[in-house]
mmCIF file of C-alpha atoms in Angstrom:
data_model
loop_
_atom_site.group_PDB
_atom_site.id
_atom_site.type_symbol
_atom_site.label_atom_id
_atom_site.label_comp_id
_atom_site.label_asym_id
_atom_site.label_seq_id
_atom_site.Cartn_x
_atom_site.Cartn_y
_atom_site.Cartn_z
ATOM 1 C CA MET A 7 109.499 96.882 59.443
ATOM 2 C CA SER A 8 108.955 98.905 56.292
ATOM 3 C CA ASP A 9 108.839 102.711 56.303
ATOM 4 C CA SER A 10 105.997 102.531 53.780
ATOM 5 C CA PRO A 11 102.640 103.898 54.940
ATOM 6 C CA MET A 12 100.209 101.283 56.216
ATOM 7 C CA MET A 13 96.515 101.241 55.528
ATOM 8 C CA ALA A 14 93.965 101.010 58.337
ATOM 9 C CA GLY A 15 90.395 100.324 57.275
ATOM 10 C CA GLY A 16 89.393 102.291 54.163
ATOM 11 C CA GLU A 17 91.496 105.404 54.809
ATOM 12 C CA ALA A 18 94.187 104.612 52.249
ATOM 13 C CA ARG A 19 91.656 104.636 49.409
ATOM 14 C CA ASN A 20 91.870 108.445 49.600
ATOM 15 C CA GLY A 21 94.245 109.865 47.008
ATOM 16 C CA LEU A 22 94.169 106.793 44.757
ATOM 17 C CA MET A 23 92.769 107.295 41.278
ATOM 18 C CA PRO A 24 91.880 104.619 38.709
ATOM 19 C CA MET A 25 94.078 104.678 35.636
ATOM 20 C CA SER A 26 92.793 101.921 33.389
ATOM 21 C CA GLY A 27 90.714 98.788 33.249
ATOM 22 C CA PRO A 28 86.957 99.211 33.638
ATOM 23 C CA ALA A 29 85.548 97.244 36.550
ATOM 24 C CA ASN A 30 83.171 94.467 35.633
ATOM 25 C CA ALA A 31 80.189 93.410 37.729
ATOM 26 C CA GLN A 32 82.265 91.285 40.064
ATOM 27 C CA GLY A 33 85.262 93.544 40.318
ATOM 28 C CA ALA A 34 83.336 96.734 40.972
ATOM 29 C CA GLY A 35 83.945 96.161 44.642
ATOM 30 C CA ALA A 36 87.498 97.445 44.380
ATOM 31 C CA GLY A 37 87.577 100.917 45.868
ATOM 32 C CA GLU A 38 83.800 101.306 46.106
ATOM 33 C CA GLU A 39 81.380 101.420 49.012
ATOM 34 C CA GLY A 40 78.255 99.327 49.206
ATOM 35 C CA PRO A 41 77.436 95.634 49.087
ATOM 36 C CA LEU A 42 80.380 94.639 46.893
ATOM 37 C CA ALA A 43 82.790 96.486 49.159
ATOM 38 C CA GLU A 44 81.358 94.448 52.018
ATOM 39 C CA LEU A 45 82.225 91.250 50.151
ATOM 40 C CA TYR A 46 85.771 92.459 49.354
ATOM 41 C CA PRO A 47 86.712 94.254 52.597
ATOM 42 C CA ALA A 48 90.458 93.545 52.611
ATOM 43 C CA THR A 49 92.537 96.060 50.674
ATOM 44 C CA ALA A 50 96.207 96.440 49.796
ATOM 45 C CA TRP A 51 98.304 98.534 47.461
ATOM 46 C CA VAL A 52 101.109 96.890 45.491
ATOM 47 C CA ASP A 53 103.618 99.023 43.610
ATOM 48 C CA ARG A 54 104.887 98.408 40.069
ATOM 49 C CA THR A 55 107.699 96.192 41.327
ATOM 50 C CA GLY A 56 105.199 93.912 43.068
ATOM 51 C CA THR A 57 106.031 95.119 46.581
ATOM 52 C CA VAL A 58 103.244 95.514 49.134
ATOM 53 C CA LEU A 59 103.161 99.131 50.348
ATOM 54 C CA LEU A 60 99.752 99.346 52.005
ATOM 55 C CA TRP A 61 97.924 96.679 54.025
ATOM 56 C CA SER A 62 94.536 97.128 55.709
ATOM 57 C CA GLU A 63 93.310 95.837 59.054
ATOM 58 C CA GLU A 64 90.773 93.775 57.083
ATOM 59 C CA ALA A 65 93.622 92.185 55.128
ATOM 60 C CA GLU A 66 95.249 91.243 58.420
ATOM 61 C CA ALA A 67 91.951 89.735 59.602
ATOM 62 C CA LEU A 68 91.701 87.685 56.385
ATOM 63 C CA LEU A 69 95.269 86.350 56.248
ATOM 64 C CA GLY A 70 96.632 86.907 59.743
ATOM 65 C CA TYR A 71 99.651 89.015 58.756
ATOM 66 C CA PRO A 72 100.087 92.389 60.492
ATOM 67 C CA ALA A 73 101.052 95.266 58.227
ATOM 68 C CA ASP A 74 104.603 95.526 59.570
ATOM 69 C CA GLU A 75 105.297 91.952 58.406
ATOM 70 C CA VAL A 76 103.882 92.405 54.915
ATOM 71 C CA CYS A 77 104.726 95.962 53.858
ATOM 72 C CA GLY A 78 107.997 96.006 51.950
ATOM 73 C CA THR A 79 107.804 92.351 50.891
ATOM 74 C CA PRO A 80 106.915 90.881 47.457
ATOM 75 C CA ALA A 81 103.186 90.231 47.119
ATOM 76 C CA VAL A 82 103.861 86.937 45.293
ATOM 77 C CA GLU A 83 105.188 85.466 48.521
ATOM 78 C CA LEU A 84 101.583 85.228 49.689
ATOM 79 C CA LEU A 85 100.738 82.848 46.817
ATOM 80 C CA THR A 86 100.939 79.155 47.657
ATOM 81 C CA THR A 87 101.720 77.596 44.261
ATOM 82 C CA ARG A 88 104.709 78.050 41.984
ATOM 83 C CA GLY A 89 102.417 78.313 38.978
ATOM 84 C CA ASP A 90 100.451 81.215 40.463
ATOM 85 C CA ARG A 91 103.647 83.000 41.463
ATOM 86 C CA GLY A 92 105.037 82.604 37.951
ATOM 87 C CA ALA A 93 101.822 83.859 36.378
ATOM 88 C CA ALA A 94 101.764 86.886 38.682
ATOM 89 C CA LEU A 95 105.344 87.812 37.781
ATOM 90 C CA THR A 96 104.617 87.361 34.081
ATOM 91 C CA GLY A 97 101.551 89.585 34.382
ATOM 92 C CA ARG A 98 103.568 92.229 36.212
ATOM 93 C CA ASP A 99 106.325 92.368 33.612
ATOM 94 C CA GLY A 100 104.476 91.467 30.403
ATOM 95 C CA SER A 101 102.031 93.118 28.046
ATOM 96 C CA GLU A 102 99.180 92.506 30.515
ATOM 97 C CA ALA A 103 100.722 94.897 33.039
ATOM 98 C CA GLY A 104 98.383 97.744 33.970
ATOM 99 C CA ARG A 105 95.210 95.800 33.210
ATOM 100 C CA SER A 106 92.503 94.754 35.638
ATOM 101 C CA TRP A 107 92.163 91.188 36.842
ATOM 102 C CA ASP A 108 89.538 89.302 38.865
ATOM 103 C CA GLY A 109 89.795 85.752 40.099
ATOM 104 C CA VAL A 110 90.261 83.313 42.961
ATOM 105 C CA LEU A 111 93.698 82.247 44.212
ATOM 106 C CA ALA A 112 95.034 80.229 47.126
ATOM 107 C CA LEU A 113 96.938 82.470 49.545
ATOM 108 C CA ARG A 114 98.978 81.440 52.549
ATOM 109 C CA HIS A 115 97.582 82.352 55.960
ATOM 110 C CA HIS A 116 99.987 83.466 58.662
ATOM 111 C CA ASP A 117 99.520 80.160 60.517
ATOM 112 C CA GLY A 118 100.393 78.157 57.383
ATOM 113 C CA HIS A 119 97.070 76.958 55.997
ATOM 114 C CA GLU A 120 95.673 77.905 52.596
ATOM 115 C CA VAL A 121 92.858 80.418 52.180
ATOM 116 C CA ARG A 122 90.827 80.654 48.969
ATOM 117 C CA VAL A 123 90.666 84.377 48.312
ATOM 118 C CA ALA A 124 88.651 86.234 45.680
ATOM 119 C CA LEU A 125 90.688 89.139 44.305
ATOM 120 C CA CYS A 126 89.860 92.285 42.348
ATOM 121 C CA VAL A 127 93.036 93.939 41.022
ATOM 122 C CA ARG A 128 92.902 97.447 39.534
ATOM 123 C CA SER A 129 95.721 99.556 38.091
ATOM 124 C CA LEU A 130 96.029 102.790 40.071
ATOM 125 C CA THR A 131 98.202 105.794 40.749
ATOM 126 C CA ASP A 132 98.545 107.557 44.087
ATOM 127 C CA GLY A 133 98.503 111.282 44.786
ATOM 128 C CA VAL A 134 102.220 111.699 44.056
ATOM 129 C CA GLY A 135 102.163 109.845 40.756
ATOM 130 C CA ARG A 136 103.369 106.391 41.829
ATOM 131 C CA THR A 137 101.684 103.651 39.815
ATOM 132 C CA GLY A 138 100.699 100.247 41.091
ATOM 133 C CA TRP A 139 97.670 98.095 41.839
ATOM 134 C CA LEU A 140 94.835 98.386 44.294
ATOM 135 C CA VAL A 141 93.850 94.899 45.435
ATOM 136 C CA ALA A 142 90.477 94.261 47.061
ATOM 137 C CA ALA A 143 89.983 90.807 48.514
ATOM 138 C CA GLY A 144 87.492 88.671 50.390
ATOM 139 C CA ASP A 145 86.907 85.092 51.467
ATOM 140 C CA ALA A 146 85.990 83.225 48.271
ATOM 141 C CA GLY A 147 83.639 80.788 50.006
ATOM 142 C CA ARG A 148 81.635 83.573 51.586
ATOM 143 C CA ILE A 149 81.454 85.513 48.320
ATOM 144 C CA GLU A 150 80.225 82.445 46.439
ATOM 145 C CA ARG A 151 77.515 81.833 49.051
ATOM 146 C CA GLU A 152 76.495 85.479 49.083
ATOM 147 C CA SER A 153 76.341 85.564 45.277
ATOM 148 C CA VAL A 154 74.002 82.569 45.178
ATOM 149 C CA ASP A 155 71.831 83.990 47.959
ATOM 150 C CA ARG A 156 71.598 87.376 46.274
ATOM 151 C CA ALA A 157 70.731 85.844 42.910
ATOM 152 C CA MET A 158 67.931 83.855 44.536
ATOM 153 C CA MET A 159 66.643 86.918 46.402
ATOM 154 C CA ARG A 160 66.674 88.998 43.207
ATOM 155 C CA ALA A 161 64.654 86.331 41.394
ATOM 156 C CA LEU A 162 62.149 86.028 44.254
ATOM 157 C CA PHE A 163 61.889 89.793 44.536
ATOM 158 C CA ALA A 164 61.220 90.254 40.827
ATOM 159 C CA GLN A 165 58.697 87.398 40.560
ATOM 160 C CA TYR A 166 56.795 87.884 43.836
ATOM 161 C CA PRO A 167 53.168 88.753 42.934
ATOM 162 C CA ALA A 168 52.601 91.189 45.823
ATOM 163 C CA PRO A 169 54.008 94.734 45.695
ATOM 164 C CA ILE A 170 57.398 95.125 47.423
ATOM 165 C CA ALA A 171 59.299 98.376 47.834
ATOM 166 C CA LEU A 172 62.608 98.882 49.634
ATOM 167 C CA LEU A 173 63.096 102.299 51.235
ATOM 168 C CA ASP A 174 66.121 103.924 52.826
ATOM 169 C CA GLY A 175 66.280 105.619 56.222
ATOM 170 C CA GLU A 176 64.696 108.771 54.790
ATOM 171 C CA SER A 177 61.729 106.840 53.325
ATOM 172 C CA ARG A 178 63.042 107.201 49.773
ATOM 173 C CA TYR A 179 62.558 104.397 47.278
ATOM 174 C CA ARG A 180 65.639 102.248 46.689
ATOM 175 C CA LEU A 181 64.102 99.311 44.793
ATOM 176 C CA LEU A 182 60.640 98.238 43.643
ATOM 177 C CA ASN A 183 59.360 95.066 42.041
ATOM 178 C CA GLY A 184 57.017 94.978 39.061
ATOM 179 C CA ALA A 185 53.900 94.572 41.209
ATOM 180 C CA ALA A 186 54.766 97.726 43.175
ATOM 181 C CA GLU A 187 55.312 99.658 39.947
ATOM 182 C CA ARG A 188 51.875 98.602 38.723
ATOM 183 C CA VAL A 189 50.173 99.623 41.967
ATOM 184 C CA LEU A 190 51.929 103.002 42.015
ATOM 185 C CA GLY A 191 51.336 103.514 38.308
ATOM 186 C CA ARG A 192 54.918 104.576 37.589
ATOM 187 C CA PRO A 193 58.088 102.794 36.427
ATOM 188 C CA GLY A 194 60.676 102.172 39.097
ATOM 189 C CA ASN A 195 63.316 104.374 37.436
ATOM 190 C CA ARG A 196 61.012 107.371 38.007
ATOM 191 C CA LEU A 197 60.537 106.542 41.678
ATOM 192 C CA ILE A 198 64.028 105.577 42.837
ATOM 193 C CA GLY A 199 65.406 108.284 45.113
ATOM 194 C CA ARG A 200 62.033 109.960 45.663
ATOM 195 C CA HIS A 201 60.263 110.108 49.011
ATOM 196 C CA ALA A 202 57.423 107.609 49.295
ATOM 197 C CA GLY A 203 55.020 110.348 50.361
ATOM 198 C CA ALA A 204 55.721 112.329 47.193
ATOM 199 C CA ASN A 205 54.015 109.621 45.135
ATOM 200 C CA ALA A 206 51.080 108.933 47.427
ATOM 201 C CA SER A 207 48.466 111.312 45.978
ATOM 202 C CA HIS A 208 46.286 108.234 45.418
ATOM 203 C CA VAL A 209 46.437 107.335 49.114
ATOM 204 C CA ASP A 210 44.048 108.857 51.651
ATOM 205 C CA SER A 211 45.838 111.776 53.337
ATOM 206 C CA VAL A 212 45.184 110.349 56.812
ATOM 207 C CA ASP A 213 46.591 106.974 55.784
ATOM 208 C CA SER A 214 49.575 108.689 54.182
ATOM 209 C CA GLY A 215 50.417 110.237 57.536
ATOM 210 C CA VAL A 216 50.000 106.866 59.236
ATOM 211 C CA ILE A 217 52.361 105.244 56.723
ATOM 212 C CA ASP A 218 55.036 107.867 57.418
ATOM 213 C CA ARG A 219 54.666 107.360 61.162
ATOM 214 C CA VAL A 220 54.805 103.557 60.903
ATOM 215 C CA LEU A 221 57.855 103.645 58.627
ATOM 216 C CA ARG A 222 59.603 105.936 61.106
ATOM 217 C CA GLU A 223 58.752 103.644 64.035
ATOM 218 C CA VAL A 224 59.955 100.555 62.158
ATOM 219 C CA ARG A 225 63.207 102.327 61.321
ATOM 220 C CA GLU A 226 63.748 103.454 64.912
ATOM 221 C CA THR A 227 62.697 100.267 66.726
ATOM 222 C CA GLY A 228 63.495 97.532 64.178
ATOM 223 C CA ALA A 229 60.116 95.901 64.942
ATOM 224 C CA SER A 230 58.073 94.693 61.946
ATOM 225 C CA VAL A 231 54.504 95.797 61.294
ATOM 226 C CA LEU A 232 52.238 93.343 59.482
ATOM 227 C CA GLY A 233 48.913 93.920 57.722
ATOM 228 C CA LEU A 234 48.790 97.735 57.870
ATOM 229 C CA PRO A 235 45.522 98.793 56.102
ATOM 230 C CA VAL A 236 45.829 101.580 53.512
ATOM 231 C CA ARG A 237 42.914 103.306 51.760
ATOM 232 C CA GLY A 238 43.182 104.736 48.265
ATOM 233 C CA SER A 239 43.206 103.834 44.586
ATOM 234 C CA PRO A 240 46.037 103.427 42.058
ATOM 235 C CA PRO A 241 46.813 106.588 40.051
ATOM 236 C CA SER A 242 45.745 104.853 36.881
ATOM 237 C CA GLY A 243 42.581 103.428 38.455
ATOM 238 C CA PRO A 244 39.103 104.875 39.077
ATOM 239 C CA ASP A 245 38.590 107.798 41.436
ATOM 240 C CA GLY A 246 36.564 105.679 43.824
ATOM 241 C CA GLY A 247 38.228 104.680 47.070
ATOM 242 C CA GLY A 248 39.413 101.212 47.911
ATOM 243 C CA CYS A 249 41.193 99.484 50.718
ATOM 244 C CA GLY A 250 44.445 97.626 50.526
ATOM 245 C CA ARG A 251 47.011 96.309 52.943
ATOM 246 C CA CYS A 252 50.665 96.964 53.369
ATOM 247 C CA PRO A 253 51.744 93.351 53.957
ATOM 248 C CA ARG A 254 54.931 94.136 55.849
ATOM 249 C CA SER A 255 57.035 97.022 56.985
ATOM 250 C CA GLY A 256 60.528 96.395 58.287
#
C-alpha cells in the first residue's frame, strides 16, 4: 500500500491549481462542478513520473480498483493496449508534456474486462509545488448518450414556439428560450440570475403572488402544475390587460 494520500470524492481537488492548457468544451469537466463534472465523476492525480498518487471513490466505482491497489503504481498499467501505453509514455516524456488532452481509451477493469473511458487530462500543481496531471474520467458510452440527448434537448428548447424559462431553487432565471425573451421583452442575458418576480411588472400583482406561491410549491413537492392562468401584458405591448397561461411548472 502506498503512503501517498488517497482521494475520496471531490476532496482532493482542494489545493490543486491549473498550470497550463485551457479546457475546451468537452474537457471543462476536469475539476469543475456542474453537469460536466457529473459526466466525468472519477478523478485521479498522476505525478510527473506517471505514478498514480490520488484515486477517488468514483474512480474505484468505474474501474473496480481500490485506492490502496492503484496509488504508487504507474498509470499506464491501466491501459489495455501496447500502443496506448507507448503513446502515454511518449506524451509524458516528450514535447507534449504539460499540455491538456481529451479522448477515449480502453482501460482494464479490476475483473479483467475492458472499459471504454472518456478522459480529460489537465496539467496541475498541488499546494506544495509538485507538478502532475489531474485526470477526470467517465464511462464513454454514457457520456456519448448524454451528449446526444443534451444536443437534442438544446435544439428542442431553442426552437419550441411556446415560452420556456428554467428557474433555480430561488426562482431566479437560469435559461430562457427565444419565445420567453419575446414575451418578457428582454434578452436572456439581462434576465439570467434575476428573480422572476423582479421582471413581472407587466403581470397583475395578484397573479405575480400566485406564481411565486406555485413555484415554491412545485419546488417543495415536485408535483407539476399545468395550465396556470396569468393576467398581464408584455412590457413592450399595449397597457391593456390580457390573459395568458403558464403551460407547465415543474
